[in-house]
PDB file of C-alpha atoms in Angstrom:
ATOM      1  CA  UNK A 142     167.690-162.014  80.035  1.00  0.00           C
ATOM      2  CA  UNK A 143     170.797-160.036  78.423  1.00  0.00           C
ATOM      3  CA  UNK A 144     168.407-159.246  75.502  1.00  0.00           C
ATOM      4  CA  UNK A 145     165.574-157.952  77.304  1.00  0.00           C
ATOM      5  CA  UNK A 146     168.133-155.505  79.368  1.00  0.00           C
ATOM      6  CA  UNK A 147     169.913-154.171  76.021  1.00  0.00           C
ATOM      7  CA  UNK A 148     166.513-153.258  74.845  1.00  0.00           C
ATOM      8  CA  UNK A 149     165.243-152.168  78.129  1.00  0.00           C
ATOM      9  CA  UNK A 150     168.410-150.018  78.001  1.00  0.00           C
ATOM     10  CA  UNK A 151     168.558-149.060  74.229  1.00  0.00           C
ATOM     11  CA  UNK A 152     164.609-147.892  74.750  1.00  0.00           C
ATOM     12  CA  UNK A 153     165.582-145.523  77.604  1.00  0.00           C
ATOM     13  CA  UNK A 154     168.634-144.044  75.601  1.00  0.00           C
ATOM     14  CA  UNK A 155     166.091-142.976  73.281  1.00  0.00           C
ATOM     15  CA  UNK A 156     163.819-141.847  75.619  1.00  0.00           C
ATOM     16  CA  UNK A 157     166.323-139.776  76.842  1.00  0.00           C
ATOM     17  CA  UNK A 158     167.823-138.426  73.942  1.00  0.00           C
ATOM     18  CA  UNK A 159     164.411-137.782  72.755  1.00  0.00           C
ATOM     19  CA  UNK A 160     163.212-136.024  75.764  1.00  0.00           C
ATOM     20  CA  UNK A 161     166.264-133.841  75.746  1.00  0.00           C
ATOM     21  CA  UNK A 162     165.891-132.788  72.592  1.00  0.00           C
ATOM     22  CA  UNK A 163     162.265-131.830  73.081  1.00  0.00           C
ATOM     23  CA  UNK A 164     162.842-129.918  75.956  1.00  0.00           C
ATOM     24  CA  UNK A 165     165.697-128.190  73.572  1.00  0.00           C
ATOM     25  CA  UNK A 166     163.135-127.139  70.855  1.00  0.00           C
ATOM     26  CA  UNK A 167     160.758-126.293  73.837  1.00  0.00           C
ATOM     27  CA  UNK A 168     162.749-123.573  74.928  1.00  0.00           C
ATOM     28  CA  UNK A 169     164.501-122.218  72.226  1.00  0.00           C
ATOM     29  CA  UNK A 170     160.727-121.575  70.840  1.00  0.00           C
ATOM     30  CA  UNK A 171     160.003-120.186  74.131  1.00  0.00           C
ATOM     31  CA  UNK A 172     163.051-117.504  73.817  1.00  0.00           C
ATOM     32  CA  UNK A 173     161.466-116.828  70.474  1.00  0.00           C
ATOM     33  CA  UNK A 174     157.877-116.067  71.762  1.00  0.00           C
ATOM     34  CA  UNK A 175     159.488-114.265  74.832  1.00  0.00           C
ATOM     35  CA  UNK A 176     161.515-111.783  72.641  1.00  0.00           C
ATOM     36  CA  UNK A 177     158.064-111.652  70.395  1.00  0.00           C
ATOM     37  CA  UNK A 178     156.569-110.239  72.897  1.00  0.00           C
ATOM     38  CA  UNK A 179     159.222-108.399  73.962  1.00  0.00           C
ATOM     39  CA  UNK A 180     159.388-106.263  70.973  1.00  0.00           C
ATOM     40  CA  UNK A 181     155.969-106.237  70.312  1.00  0.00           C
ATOM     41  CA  UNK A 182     154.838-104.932  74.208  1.00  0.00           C
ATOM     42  CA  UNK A 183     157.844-102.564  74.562  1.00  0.00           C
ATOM     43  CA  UNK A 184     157.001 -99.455  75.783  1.00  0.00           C
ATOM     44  CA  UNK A 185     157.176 -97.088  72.951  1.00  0.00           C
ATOM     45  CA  UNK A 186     158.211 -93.138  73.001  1.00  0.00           C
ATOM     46  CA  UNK A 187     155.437 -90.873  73.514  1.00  0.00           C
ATOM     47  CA  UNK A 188     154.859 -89.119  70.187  1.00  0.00           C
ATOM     48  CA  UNK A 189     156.230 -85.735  70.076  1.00  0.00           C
ATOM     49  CA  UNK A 190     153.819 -82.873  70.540  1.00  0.00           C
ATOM     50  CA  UNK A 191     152.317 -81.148  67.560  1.00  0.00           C
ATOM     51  CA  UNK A 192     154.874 -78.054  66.687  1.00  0.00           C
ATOM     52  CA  UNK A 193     153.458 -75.254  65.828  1.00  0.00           C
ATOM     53  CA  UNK A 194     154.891 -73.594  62.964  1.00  0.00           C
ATOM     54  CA  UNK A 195     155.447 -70.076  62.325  1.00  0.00           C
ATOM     55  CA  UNK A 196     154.468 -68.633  58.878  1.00  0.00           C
ATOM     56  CA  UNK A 197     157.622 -68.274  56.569  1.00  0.00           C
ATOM     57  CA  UNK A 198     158.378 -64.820  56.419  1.00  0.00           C
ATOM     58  CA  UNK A 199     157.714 -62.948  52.903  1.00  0.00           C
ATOM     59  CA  UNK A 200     161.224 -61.745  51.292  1.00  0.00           C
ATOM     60  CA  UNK A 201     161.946 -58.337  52.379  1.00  0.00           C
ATOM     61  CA  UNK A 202     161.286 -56.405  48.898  1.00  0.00           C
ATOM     62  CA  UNK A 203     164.001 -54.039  47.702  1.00  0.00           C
ATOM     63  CA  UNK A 204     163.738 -50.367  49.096  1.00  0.00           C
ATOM     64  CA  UNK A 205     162.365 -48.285  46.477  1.00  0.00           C
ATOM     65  CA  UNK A 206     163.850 -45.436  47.913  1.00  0.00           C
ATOM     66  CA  UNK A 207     167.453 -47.287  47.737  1.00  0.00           C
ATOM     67  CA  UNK A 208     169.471 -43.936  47.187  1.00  0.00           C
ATOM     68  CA  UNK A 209     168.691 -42.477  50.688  1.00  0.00           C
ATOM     69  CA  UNK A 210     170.142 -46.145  52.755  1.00  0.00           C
ATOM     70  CA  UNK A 211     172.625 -45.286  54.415  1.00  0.00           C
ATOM     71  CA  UNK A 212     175.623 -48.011  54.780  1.00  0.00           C
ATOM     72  CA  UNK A 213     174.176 -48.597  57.897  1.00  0.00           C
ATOM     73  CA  UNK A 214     170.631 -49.879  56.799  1.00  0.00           C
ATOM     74  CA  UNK A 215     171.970 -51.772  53.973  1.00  0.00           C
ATOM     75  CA  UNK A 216     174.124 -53.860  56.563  1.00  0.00           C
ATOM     76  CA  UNK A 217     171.126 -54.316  57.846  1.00  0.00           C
ATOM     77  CA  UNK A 218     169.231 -55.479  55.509  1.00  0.00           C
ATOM     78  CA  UNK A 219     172.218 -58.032  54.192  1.00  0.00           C
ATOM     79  CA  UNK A 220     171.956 -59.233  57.965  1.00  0.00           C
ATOM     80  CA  UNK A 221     168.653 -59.856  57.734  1.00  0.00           C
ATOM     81  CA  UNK A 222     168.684 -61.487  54.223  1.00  0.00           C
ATOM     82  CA  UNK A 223     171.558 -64.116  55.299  1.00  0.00           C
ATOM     83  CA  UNK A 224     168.986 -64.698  58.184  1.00  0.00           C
ATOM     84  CA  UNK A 225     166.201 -65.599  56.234  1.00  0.00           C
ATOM     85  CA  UNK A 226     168.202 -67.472  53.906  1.00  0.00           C
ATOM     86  CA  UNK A 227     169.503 -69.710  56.738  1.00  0.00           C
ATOM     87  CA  UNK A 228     166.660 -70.171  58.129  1.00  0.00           C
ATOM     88  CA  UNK A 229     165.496 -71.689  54.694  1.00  0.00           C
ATOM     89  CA  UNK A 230     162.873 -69.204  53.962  1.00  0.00           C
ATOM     90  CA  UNK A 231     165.207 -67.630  50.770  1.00  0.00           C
ATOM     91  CA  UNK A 232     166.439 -69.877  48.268  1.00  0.00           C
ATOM     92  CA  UNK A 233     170.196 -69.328  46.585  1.00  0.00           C
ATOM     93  CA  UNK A 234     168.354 -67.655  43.552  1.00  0.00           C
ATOM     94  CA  UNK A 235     166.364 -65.413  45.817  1.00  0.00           C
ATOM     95  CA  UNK A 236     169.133 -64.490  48.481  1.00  0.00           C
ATOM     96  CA  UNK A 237     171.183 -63.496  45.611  1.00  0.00           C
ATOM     97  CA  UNK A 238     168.677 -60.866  43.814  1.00  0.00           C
ATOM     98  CA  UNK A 239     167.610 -59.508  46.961  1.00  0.00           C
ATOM     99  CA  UNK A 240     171.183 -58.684  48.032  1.00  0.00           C
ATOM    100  CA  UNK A 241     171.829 -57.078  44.175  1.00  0.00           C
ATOM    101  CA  UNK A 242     168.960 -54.631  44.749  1.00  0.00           C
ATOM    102  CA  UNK A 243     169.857 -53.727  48.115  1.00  0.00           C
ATOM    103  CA  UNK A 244     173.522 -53.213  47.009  1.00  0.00           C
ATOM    104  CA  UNK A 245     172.559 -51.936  43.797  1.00  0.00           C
ATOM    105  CA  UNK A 246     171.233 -48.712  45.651  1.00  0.00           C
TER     106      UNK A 246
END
């Protein structure tokens, strides 16, 4: 009778152990699928609206009548230069000839 309990006894301990470690694997996969989904049913921004972009303006061209400027209107035109230039629409290269022929007059 000792023999048949120790096995009756070592056959549960296994049971045991092996149902505990099932139920380990069960739900660790089950996190896994849960944070699948998660990520893959997460509400998602709404895309941003189309932006409608303005026409870059053309480079002011250098005033052919450059003698009659007063100091006043070349300001102004510098002003307006650095403007376009930080807005991206002059380059360096361009920014820089502009503002010769405007202060070359």
């Amino acid at each position: 009778m000792p023999g048949l309990i120790r096995g009756v006894a070592r056959t549960a301990v296994v049971a045991g152990t092996a149902t505990a470690v099932s139920n380990r694997v069960s739900r660790r996969q089950a996190g896994r699928w849960a944070q699948q989904d998660a990520q893959e049913y997460a509400p998602r921004p709404a895309p941003a609206p189309y932006a409608t972009q303005e026409a870059p303006q053309p480079a002011p061209q250098p005033a052919t009548r450059s003698s009659t400027l007063s100091s006043a209107d070349k300001i102004d035109q510098l002003k307006e230069l650095g403007d376009l230039k930080a807005q991206g629409v002059l380059t360096e290269e361009e920014f820089e000839d502009q503002k010769r022929a405007v202060l070359s007059g």
